[in-house]
Amino acid sequence: MTDVRKRRPDTTNDSDKARETESDQKEDFDSEDDKSPEEKYVEEMSKIIPQGTDKTPEVLDSALQGLSARWRNWVIRGIFTWLMIGLFCLLISVGPLALMVTTLVVQVKCFEEIINIGYAVYRIHGLPWFRSLSWYFLITSNYFFYGESLVDYFGVVINRTDYLRVLITYHRFISFCLYIVGFMWFVLSLVKKYYMKQFSLFAWTHVALLIVVTQSYLIIQNIFEGLIWFIVPVSMIVCNDVMAYVFGFFFGRTPLIQLSPKKTWEGFIGGGVATVIFGLVMSYIMCQYRYFVCPIEYSETLGRMTMECEPSPLFRPQEYTLPESLSGVLQLLGLKNTLKLYPFLLHSLSMSVFSSVIGPFGGFFASGFKRAFKIKDFGDVIPGHGGIMDRFDCQYLMATFVNVYISSFIHTASPQKLLQQVYNLKPEQQLQLFYTLKETLENRGILNLQ
């Protein structure tokens, strides 16, 4: 019976086959991929995108010719890692303004590297205005987010300048109008044949803005809370990245995740333990200096940003009583059942655990993204490392966590922000607030007027 089935002639009408073939050809001709299979399409893009973990200066390349590829990569990564750490220390010594400017520069470069992948599509298909629109939306987003920061931290001063008061009052409306201009520009640039591709790239741009611009805004906010909230988390990610590489290089045997085949359990665990220890030590040292723990505020008296304050209880040693279950052991060892430490160390422990366990997933996400487009790196700026985004993929995730952590467990109302809200009230509302506050202070005995 099976043989009969096999020998049965195909009853499909030849004319129907011809029509189907013609229809398929027509469909291929009208397709948005210009008759290119998906694999060829992605490979073509990967050739256009600049990438270069293996790209090194000629002098260094010739000096390391005798080494195997594995050790050559180790040396190159090591050299440029220490150079980046040195640059980071230099920026810290210059001050918060240098760190904020650097954050903006890194943000722009990361955005460029992500958009370059989309721009590869633009150059293949000749889609109109994609690059210009992407940069326009970047400028608009930065105007909104950095304007919000200026309103929060410098609103009291800006409000006293007549021509700037309008920008403060209508900041969000102006930002919205700028976005609408970009939205209309995009709609007018749509081309019939490439609707799907253009809407995909529109979404691409907005995801890039969400990943890069929003996170850099949160980094700026963390800096204003005190340099310690910026330096410690950033250093934890750096430590975790370096130590995971070291432990993985020497002891790595067990693969960790398919997305990143070179990552190992040995590197993941070793990097995590090293990060927790490093985070506690670094936090203990930095808690002793006002330069790192004081929030950054604008002083109207001095006319500039200042970092002078009386450290909050978070950065002053506190005595903690240990659990009674440990009292017997402590007595045998001749130790007290109390422990004196900076409360910030407990928060540092939370951040170090996050940077060790969750932080690497930012790198895994980036690895998946690169594999989707068959590229090794986002760029070729840093020899041995790749692009800027390759180094900051975990930093953005960490910045969001720190900002959420501060607002949830640390943050208190800022007098500057409250004053900004008061200045935005109408004169009669300000008077009402003044008399209410005055009466409350008198009743509590804080204000005594003779």
CSV table of C-alpha atoms in Angstrom, one decimal:
chain,number,residue,atom,x,y,z
A,1,MET,CA,0.0,0.0,0.0
A,2,THR,CA,2.9,2.3,0.8
A,3,ASP,CA,4.4,1.6,-2.6
A,4,VAL,CA,1.1,2.5,-4.3
A,5,ARG,CA,1.1,5.8,-2.5
A,6,LYS,CA,4.6,6.5,-3.5
A,7,ARG,CA,3.9,5.8,-7.2
A,8,ARG,CA,0.6,7.8,-7.3
A,9,PRO,CA,1.1,10.7,-9.8
A,10,ASP,CA,0.8,14.3,-8.6
A,11,THR,CA,-2.7,15.4,-9.5
A,12,THR,CA,-1.8,19.1,-9.1
A,13,ASN,CA,-2.7,21.1,-12.2
A,14,ASP,CA,0.5,22.4,-14.0
A,15,SER,CA,-1.2,25.7,-14.7
A,16,ASP,CA,-2.0,26.1,-10.9
A,17,LYS,CA,1.7,25.5,-10.1
A,18,ALA,CA,2.7,28.1,-12.7
A,19,ARG,CA,0.3,30.7,-11.1
A,20,GLU,CA,1.6,29.9,-7.6
A,21,THR,CA,5.2,30.3,-8.8
A,22,GLU,CA,4.4,33.6,-10.5
A,23,SER,CA,2.6,34.8,-7.3
A,24,ASP,CA,5.7,33.9,-5.2
A,25,GLN,CA,8.0,35.7,-7.5
A,26,LYS,CA,5.8,38.8,-7.4
A,27,GLU,CA,5.7,38.6,-3.6
A,28,ASP,CA,9.4,38.3,-3.4
A,29,PHE,CA,9.8,41.3,-5.7
A,30,ASP,CA,7.6,43.5,-3.6
A,31,SER,CA,9.0,42.3,-0.2
A,32,GLU,CA,10.6,44.9,2.1
A,33,ASP,CA,13.8,42.9,2.3
A,34,ASP,CA,14.6,43.5,-1.4
A,35,LYS,CA,14.7,39.7,-2.1
A,36,SER,CA,17.5,39.2,0.5
A,37,PRO,CA,17.2,36.1,2.8
A,38,GLU,CA,17.4,37.0,6.5
A,39,GLU,CA,20.8,35.5,7.0
A,40,LYS,CA,22.4,37.3,4.1
A,41,TYR,CA,20.8,40.5,5.3
A,42,VAL,CA,22.2,40.3,8.8
A,43,GLU,CA,25.6,39.3,7.6
A,44,GLU,CA,25.7,42.3,5.3
A,45,MET,CA,24.9,44.6,8.2
A,46,SER,CA,27.6,43.0,10.4
A,47,LYS,CA,30.2,43.9,7.7
A,48,ILE,CA,29.1,47.6,7.8
A,49,ILE,CA,29.1,47.9,11.6
A,50,PRO,CA,32.5,48.9,13.0
A,51,GLN,CA,33.7,46.4,15.6
A,52,GLY,CA,37.1,45.6,17.0
A,53,THR,CA,38.0,43.7,20.2
A,54,ASP,CA,41.1,42.6,18.3
A,55,LYS,CA,42.0,46.1,17.0
A,56,THR,CA,45.2,47.3,18.7
A,57,PRO,CA,47.7,50.0,18.1
A,58,GLU,CA,50.6,48.9,15.8
A,59,VAL,CA,53.3,49.5,18.4
A,60,LEU,CA,51.5,47.3,21.0
A,61,ASP,CA,50.7,44.7,18.3
A,62,SER,CA,54.3,44.3,17.2
A,63,ALA,CA,55.5,44.1,20.9
A,64,LEU,CA,53.1,41.2,21.6
A,65,GLN,CA,53.7,39.2,18.5
A,66,GLY,CA,55.5,36.4,20.4
A,67,LEU,CA,52.5,35.7,22.7
A,68,SER,CA,49.7,33.3,22.0
A,69,ALA,CA,46.3,34.9,21.0
A,70,ARG,CA,44.9,34.1,24.5
A,71,TRP,CA,47.7,35.8,26.5
A,72,ARG,CA,47.9,38.6,23.9
A,73,ASN,CA,44.3,39.4,24.6
A,74,TRP,CA,44.9,39.2,28.3
A,75,VAL,CA,47.8,41.8,28.2
A,76,ILE,CA,45.9,44.2,25.9
A,77,ARG,CA,42.7,44.0,28.1
A,78,GLY,CA,44.8,44.5,31.2
A,79,ILE,CA,46.7,47.6,29.8
A,80,PHE,CA,43.5,49.4,28.7
A,81,THR,CA,41.6,48.4,31.8
A,82,TRP,CA,44.2,50.1,34.0
A,83,LEU,CA,44.2,53.1,31.6
A,84,MET,CA,40.4,53.5,32.0
A,85,ILE,CA,40.7,53.1,35.8
A,86,GLY,CA,43.3,55.8,35.9
A,87,LEU,CA,41.1,58.1,33.7
A,88,PHE,CA,38.2,57.5,36.1
A,89,CYS,CA,40.3,58.4,39.1
A,90,LEU,CA,41.4,61.6,37.3
A,91,LEU,CA,37.8,62.6,36.6
A,92,ILE,CA,36.9,62.0,40.3
A,93,SER,CA,39.7,64.3,41.4
A,94,VAL,CA,38.5,67.1,39.0
A,95,GLY,CA,35.1,67.1,40.5
A,96,PRO,CA,31.4,66.3,39.9
A,97,LEU,CA,31.1,68.6,36.9
A,98,ALA,CA,33.7,66.5,35.0
A,99,LEU,CA,31.8,63.3,35.9
A,100,MET,CA,28.5,64.8,34.6
A,101,VAL,CA,30.1,65.9,31.3
A,102,THR,CA,31.7,62.5,31.0
A,103,THR,CA,28.4,60.8,31.6
A,104,LEU,CA,26.9,62.9,28.8
A,105,VAL,CA,29.7,62.0,26.4
A,106,VAL,CA,29.5,58.3,27.2
A,107,GLN,CA,25.7,58.5,26.7
A,108,VAL,CA,26.1,60.0,23.2
A,109,LYS,CA,28.7,57.5,22.2
A,110,CYS,CA,26.6,54.5,23.4
A,111,PHE,CA,23.6,55.9,21.6
A,112,GLU,CA,25.7,56.2,18.4
A,113,GLU,CA,26.9,52.6,18.6
A,114,ILE,CA,23.4,51.3,19.0
A,115,ILE,CA,22.0,53.5,16.3
A,116,ASN,CA,24.9,52.5,14.0
A,117,ILE,CA,23.3,49.1,13.7
A,118,GLY,CA,20.1,50.7,12.6
A,119,TYR,CA,22.0,53.0,10.3
A,120,ALA,CA,23.4,49.9,8.6
A,121,VAL,CA,19.8,49.2,7.6
A,122,TYR,CA,19.4,52.8,6.5
A,123,ARG,CA,22.4,52.6,4.2
A,124,ILE,CA,21.2,49.3,2.7
A,125,HIS,CA,17.6,50.3,2.0
A,126,GLY,CA,18.0,54.1,1.5
A,127,LEU,CA,15.4,54.9,4.2
A,128,PRO,CA,14.9,58.7,4.4
A,129,TRP,CA,15.8,60.7,7.5
A,130,PHE,CA,16.5,57.8,9.9
A,131,ARG,CA,19.9,59.1,11.1
A,132,SER,CA,18.7,62.7,11.4
A,133,LEU,CA,15.5,61.7,13.3
A,134,SER,CA,17.5,59.5,15.7
A,135,TRP,CA,19.8,62.4,16.7
A,136,TYR,CA,16.9,64.8,16.9
A,137,PHE,CA,15.1,62.5,19.4
A,138,LEU,CA,18.3,62.2,21.4
A,139,ILE,CA,18.6,66.0,21.7
A,140,THR,CA,14.9,66.3,22.6
A,141,SER,CA,15.2,63.6,25.3
A,142,ASN,CA,18.3,65.3,26.8
A,143,TYR,CA,16.5,68.6,26.8
A,144,PHE,CA,13.7,67.1,28.8
A,145,PHE,CA,15.7,65.1,31.3
A,146,TYR,CA,18.6,67.5,31.9
A,147,GLY,CA,16.1,70.3,32.1
A,148,GLU,CA,14.3,68.4,34.8
A,149,SER,CA,17.6,68.2,36.7
A,150,LEU,CA,18.1,72.0,36.4
A,151,VAL,CA,14.6,72.6,37.7
A,152,ASP,CA,15.2,70.3,40.7
A,153,TYR,CA,18.6,71.5,41.7
A,154,PHE,CA,18.9,75.1,40.4
A,155,GLY,CA,15.3,76.1,40.1
A,156,VAL,CA,15.5,78.7,43.0
A,157,VAL,CA,18.3,80.6,41.2
A,158,ILE,CA,16.8,80.3,37.7
A,159,ASN,CA,13.4,81.5,38.9
A,160,ARG,CA,15.0,84.8,39.9
A,161,THR,CA,16.1,85.4,36.3
A,162,ASP,CA,13.2,86.8,34.3
A,163,TYR,CA,14.0,85.4,30.9
A,164,LEU,CA,14.8,81.9,32.2
A,165,ARG,CA,11.6,81.7,34.3
A,166,VAL,CA,9.5,80.9,31.2
A,167,LEU,CA,11.7,77.9,30.5
A,168,ILE,CA,11.2,76.6,34.0
A,169,THR,CA,7.4,77.2,34.1
A,170,TYR,CA,6.8,75.6,30.7
A,171,HIS,CA,9.6,73.2,30.5
A,172,ARG,CA,7.5,70.0,30.0
A,173,PHE,CA,5.2,71.7,27.5
A,174,ILE,CA,8.2,72.8,25.4
A,175,SER,CA,9.7,69.3,25.6
A,176,PHE,CA,6.4,67.8,24.5
A,177,CYS,CA,6.2,70.3,21.5
A,178,LEU,CA,9.8,69.3,20.5
A,179,TYR,CA,8.8,65.6,20.6
A,180,ILE,CA,5.7,66.3,18.5
A,181,VAL,CA,7.8,68.0,15.8
A,182,GLY,CA,10.0,64.8,15.6
A,183,PHE,CA,6.8,62.6,15.5
A,184,MET,CA,5.3,64.6,12.6
A,185,TRP,CA,8.7,64.5,10.9
A,186,PHE,CA,8.8,60.7,11.1
A,187,VAL,CA,5.2,60.4,9.7
A,188,LEU,CA,6.0,62.6,6.8
A,189,SER,CA,9.1,60.6,6.0
A,190,LEU,CA,7.2,57.3,5.6
A,191,VAL,CA,7.7,55.5,2.3
A,192,LYS,CA,5.1,53.1,1.1
A,193,LYS,CA,7.5,50.2,0.3
A,194,TYR,CA,9.3,50.4,3.7
A,195,TYR,CA,6.5,51.0,6.3
A,196,MET,CA,7.4,47.9,8.4
A,197,LYS,CA,11.2,48.7,8.3
A,198,GLN,CA,10.7,52.3,9.2
A,199,PHE,CA,8.4,51.6,12.1
A,200,SER,CA,10.9,49.0,13.3
A,201,LEU,CA,13.6,51.6,13.3
A,202,PHE,CA,11.3,54.1,15.0
A,203,ALA,CA,10.9,51.6,17.8
A,204,TRP,CA,14.6,50.9,17.7
A,205,THR,CA,15.4,54.6,18.4
A,206,HIS,CA,13.0,54.8,21.3
A,207,VAL,CA,14.4,51.6,22.9
A,208,ALA,CA,17.9,53.1,22.5
A,209,LEU,CA,16.7,56.3,24.2
A,210,LEU,CA,15.1,54.3,27.0
A,211,ILE,CA,18.3,52.3,27.6
A,212,VAL,CA,20.8,55.1,27.3
A,213,VAL,CA,19.3,58.5,28.0
A,214,THR,CA,17.0,57.6,30.8
A,215,GLN,CA,19.8,55.7,32.6
A,216,SER,CA,22.3,58.5,32.2
A,217,TYR,CA,19.8,60.9,33.7
A,218,LEU,CA,19.5,58.6,36.7
A,219,ILE,CA,23.3,58.6,37.0
A,220,ILE,CA,23.3,62.4,37.2
A,221,GLN,CA,20.7,62.2,39.9
A,222,ASN,CA,22.9,59.7,41.8
A,223,ILE,CA,25.9,62.1,41.6
A,224,PHE,CA,23.8,64.9,43.1
A,225,GLU,CA,23.0,62.7,46.1
A,226,GLY,CA,26.8,62.5,46.8
A,227,LEU,CA,29.8,61.2,44.9
A,228,ILE,CA,29.8,58.0,47.0
A,229,TRP,CA,26.5,56.9,45.4
A,230,PHE,CA,28.1,57.2,42.0
A,231,ILE,CA,31.7,56.0,42.6
A,232,VAL,CA,31.0,52.9,44.7
A,233,PRO,CA,28.4,51.3,42.4
A,234,VAL,CA,30.5,52.1,39.3
A,235,SER,CA,33.6,50.7,40.9
A,236,MET,CA,31.7,47.5,42.0
A,237,ILE,CA,30.7,46.8,38.4
A,238,VAL,CA,34.3,47.4,37.3
A,239,CYS,CA,35.6,45.1,40.0
A,240,ASN,CA,33.1,42.4,39.2
A,241,ASP,CA,33.9,42.6,35.5
A,242,VAL,CA,37.6,42.4,36.0
A,243,MET,CA,37.6,39.7,38.7
A,244,ALA,CA,35.1,37.6,36.8
A,245,TYR,CA,37.5,37.7,33.8
A,246,VAL,CA,40.5,36.9,36.0
A,247,PHE,CA,38.8,33.9,37.8
A,248,GLY,CA,37.3,32.7,34.5
A,249,PHE,CA,40.7,33.0,32.7
A,250,PHE,CA,42.6,30.9,35.2
A,251,PHE,CA,40.0,28.7,36.7
A,252,GLY,CA,37.0,28.7,34.3
A,253,ARG,CA,35.8,25.3,33.3
A,254,THR,CA,32.0,25.3,33.7
A,255,PRO,CA,30.0,27.3,31.1
A,256,LEU,CA,27.6,29.7,32.7
A,257,ILE,CA,25.1,30.8,30.0
A,258,GLN,CA,24.7,30.0,26.3
A,259,LEU,CA,24.4,33.7,25.3
A,260,SER,CA,28.0,34.3,26.4
A,261,PRO,CA,30.0,31.0,26.0
A,262,LYS,CA,33.2,32.5,27.5
A,263,LYS,CA,31.5,33.2,30.8
A,264,THR,CA,31.9,30.5,33.5
A,265,TRP,CA,30.5,29.7,36.9
A,266,GLU,CA,34.0,30.0,38.4
A,267,GLY,CA,34.3,33.5,37.0
A,268,PHE,CA,30.8,34.4,38.1
A,269,ILE,CA,31.3,33.2,41.7
A,270,GLY,CA,34.8,34.4,42.1
A,271,GLY,CA,33.9,37.9,40.7
A,272,GLY,CA,30.9,38.0,43.1
A,273,VAL,CA,32.9,37.3,46.2
A,274,ALA,CA,35.7,39.7,45.3
A,275,THR,CA,33.1,42.4,44.6
A,276,VAL,CA,31.4,42.1,48.0
A,277,ILE,CA,34.8,42.4,49.8
A,278,PHE,CA,35.9,45.2,47.5
A,279,GLY,CA,32.6,47.1,48.0
A,280,LEU,CA,32.8,47.0,51.8
A,281,VAL,CA,36.5,48.1,52.0
A,282,MET,CA,36.0,50.9,49.5
A,283,SER,CA,32.8,52.1,51.3
A,284,TYR,CA,34.5,52.1,54.6
A,285,ILE,CA,37.3,54.3,53.3
A,286,MET,CA,35.1,56.8,51.4
A,287,CYS,CA,32.7,57.2,54.4
A,288,GLN,CA,35.5,59.1,56.2
A,289,TYR,CA,35.7,61.9,53.6
A,290,ARG,CA,33.1,64.7,53.3
A,291,TYR,CA,34.1,65.2,49.7
A,292,PHE,CA,32.4,61.9,48.8
A,293,VAL,CA,29.5,61.7,51.2
A,294,CYS,CA,28.0,65.3,51.0
A,295,PRO,CA,25.3,65.9,48.5
A,296,ILE,CA,26.0,68.4,45.7
A,297,GLU,CA,23.9,71.6,46.2
A,298,TYR,CA,24.0,75.0,44.7
A,299,SER,CA,25.0,77.7,47.3
A,300,GLU,CA,23.4,81.0,46.7
A,301,THR,CA,25.9,82.7,49.0
A,302,LEU,CA,28.9,81.3,47.1
A,303,GLY,CA,27.2,81.3,43.7
A,304,ARG,CA,28.4,77.8,42.8
A,305,MET,CA,27.9,74.1,43.6
A,306,THR,CA,29.2,73.0,47.0
A,307,MET,CA,29.9,69.7,48.7
A,308,GLU,CA,30.2,71.0,52.2
A,309,CYS,CA,27.9,69.6,54.9
A,310,GLU,CA,27.7,67.9,58.2
A,311,PRO,CA,27.6,64.1,57.3
A,312,SER,CA,24.3,62.5,57.8
A,313,PRO,CA,23.9,59.6,60.3
A,314,LEU,CA,24.3,57.3,57.4
A,315,PHE,CA,28.0,58.2,57.2
A,316,ARG,CA,28.7,58.4,61.0
A,317,PRO,CA,29.8,55.3,62.9
A,318,GLN,CA,26.9,53.7,64.8
A,319,GLU,CA,26.9,50.9,67.4
A,320,TYR,CA,24.9,47.7,66.6
A,321,THR,CA,24.0,44.9,69.0
A,322,LEU,CA,24.7,41.5,67.6
A,323,PRO,CA,22.0,38.7,67.9
A,324,GLU,CA,21.9,37.0,71.3
A,325,SER,CA,22.5,33.6,69.6
A,326,LEU,CA,26.1,34.7,69.0
A,327,SER,CA,26.7,36.0,72.6
A,328,GLY,CA,28.0,32.7,73.9
A,329,VAL,CA,30.5,32.3,71.1
A,330,LEU,CA,31.6,35.9,71.5
A,331,GLN,CA,32.1,35.5,75.2
A,332,LEU,CA,34.3,32.5,74.7
A,333,LEU,CA,36.4,34.5,72.2
A,334,GLY,CA,36.5,37.5,74.7
A,335,LEU,CA,34.7,39.8,72.2
A,336,LYS,CA,31.9,42.3,72.8
A,337,ASN,CA,28.4,41.6,71.6
A,338,THR,CA,28.3,45.1,69.9
A,339,LEU,CA,29.7,46.2,66.6
A,340,LYS,CA,30.5,49.7,65.5
A,341,LEU,CA,30.4,50.5,61.8
A,342,TYR,CA,29.1,53.0,59.2
A,343,PRO,CA,25.4,52.3,58.4
A,344,PHE,CA,26.3,52.9,54.7
A,345,LEU,CA,28.2,49.6,54.8
A,346,LEU,CA,24.9,47.8,55.1
A,347,HIS,CA,23.6,49.6,52.0
A,348,SER,CA,26.9,48.9,50.3
A,349,LEU,CA,26.4,45.2,50.9
A,350,SER,CA,23.0,45.3,49.1
A,351,MET,CA,24.6,47.1,46.1
A,352,SER,CA,27.5,44.7,45.9
A,353,VAL,CA,25.2,41.7,45.9
A,354,PHE,CA,23.1,43.3,43.1
A,355,SER,CA,26.2,44.2,41.1
A,356,SER,CA,27.5,40.6,41.5
A,357,VAL,CA,24.3,38.6,40.8
A,358,ILE,CA,22.0,40.9,38.7
A,359,GLY,CA,24.6,43.3,37.1
A,360,PRO,CA,26.1,40.7,34.8
A,361,PHE,CA,22.7,40.2,33.2
A,362,GLY,CA,23.1,43.6,31.6
A,363,GLY,CA,26.1,42.1,29.8
A,364,PHE,CA,24.2,38.9,28.9
A,365,PHE,CA,21.4,41.1,27.4
A,366,ALA,CA,24.0,43.0,25.3
A,367,SER,CA,25.6,39.6,24.2
A,368,GLY,CA,22.2,38.4,23.0
A,369,PHE,CA,21.7,41.7,21.1
A,370,LYS,CA,25.1,41.4,19.4
A,371,ARG,CA,24.5,37.7,18.6
A,372,ALA,CA,21.1,38.6,16.9
A,373,PHE,CA,23.1,40.7,14.4
A,374,LYS,CA,26.2,38.5,14.2
A,375,ILE,CA,28.5,41.1,15.5
A,376,LYS,CA,31.3,40.7,18.1
A,377,ASP,CA,31.4,44.2,19.6
A,378,PHE,CA,29.4,47.4,19.5
A,379,GLY,CA,32.4,49.4,18.3
A,380,ASP,CA,36.2,49.6,18.1
A,381,VAL,CA,37.0,52.5,20.4
A,382,ILE,CA,38.8,50.6,23.2
A,383,PRO,CA,41.4,48.0,22.1
A,384,GLY,CA,40.8,44.6,23.8
A,385,HIS,CA,37.3,45.7,24.9
A,386,GLY,CA,35.3,46.8,21.8
A,387,GLY,CA,33.0,49.8,22.0
A,388,ILE,CA,31.9,52.1,24.8
A,389,MET,CA,28.6,50.2,25.1
A,390,ASP,CA,30.5,47.0,25.6
A,391,ARG,CA,32.0,48.5,28.8
A,392,PHE,CA,28.8,50.2,30.1
A,393,ASP,CA,26.2,47.6,29.4
A,394,CYS,CA,26.1,46.6,33.1
A,395,GLN,CA,26.6,50.2,34.4
A,396,TYR,CA,23.2,51.4,33.2
A,397,LEU,CA,21.4,48.6,35.0
A,398,MET,CA,23.3,49.3,38.2
A,399,ALA,CA,22.5,53.1,37.9
A,400,THR,CA,18.8,52.4,37.8
A,401,PHE,CA,19.0,50.1,40.8
A,402,VAL,CA,21.0,52.7,42.9
A,403,ASN,CA,18.5,55.4,42.0
A,404,VAL,CA,15.5,53.3,42.9
A,405,TYR,CA,17.3,52.2,46.1
A,406,ILE,CA,18.0,55.8,47.2
A,407,SER,CA,14.4,56.9,46.5
A,408,SER,CA,13.0,53.8,48.4
A,409,PHE,CA,15.2,53.5,51.4
A,410,ILE,CA,17.4,56.6,51.7
A,411,HIS,CA,15.9,59.7,50.2
A,412,THR,CA,14.5,62.5,52.3
A,413,ALA,CA,12.8,65.8,51.2
A,414,SER,CA,15.3,68.3,49.9
A,415,PRO,CA,14.9,71.9,51.1
A,416,GLN,CA,15.9,73.2,47.6
A,417,LYS,CA,13.2,71.2,45.9
A,418,LEU,CA,10.6,72.4,48.5
A,419,LEU,CA,11.7,76.0,47.9
A,420,GLN,CA,11.3,75.5,44.2
A,421,GLN,CA,7.7,74.3,44.7
A,422,VAL,CA,7.1,77.3,47.0
A,423,TYR,CA,8.4,79.8,44.3
A,424,ASN,CA,6.0,78.2,41.8
A,425,LEU,CA,3.0,79.1,44.0
A,426,LYS,CA,0.9,82.2,43.5
A,427,PRO,CA,1.8,85.2,45.9
A,428,GLU,CA,-1.4,84.7,48.0
A,429,GLN,CA,-0.6,81.0,48.3
A,430,GLN,CA,3.0,81.8,49.4
A,431,LEU,CA,1.6,84.2,52.1
A,432,GLN,CA,-0.8,81.5,53.3
A,433,LEU,CA,2.0,79.0,53.6
A,434,PHE,CA,4.2,81.6,55.4
A,435,TYR,CA,1.5,82.4,58.1
A,436,THR,CA,0.7,78.7,58.6
A,437,LEU,CA,4.3,77.7,59.0
A,438,LYS,CA,4.9,80.7,61.3
A,439,GLU,CA,2.0,79.7,63.5
A,440,THR,CA,3.1,76.1,63.6
A,441,LEU,CA,6.7,77.0,64.6
A,442,GLU,CA,5.4,79.4,67.4
A,443,ASN,CA,3.1,76.7,68.8
A,444,ARG,CA,6.0,74.2,68.9
A,445,GLY,CA,8.2,76.8,70.7
A,446,ILE,CA,10.8,76.8,67.9
A,447,LEU,CA,10.1,80.4,66.9
A,448,ASN,CA,9.7,83.0,69.6
A,449,LEU,CA,8.8,86.5,68.5
A,450,GLN,CA,8.8,89.2,71.1
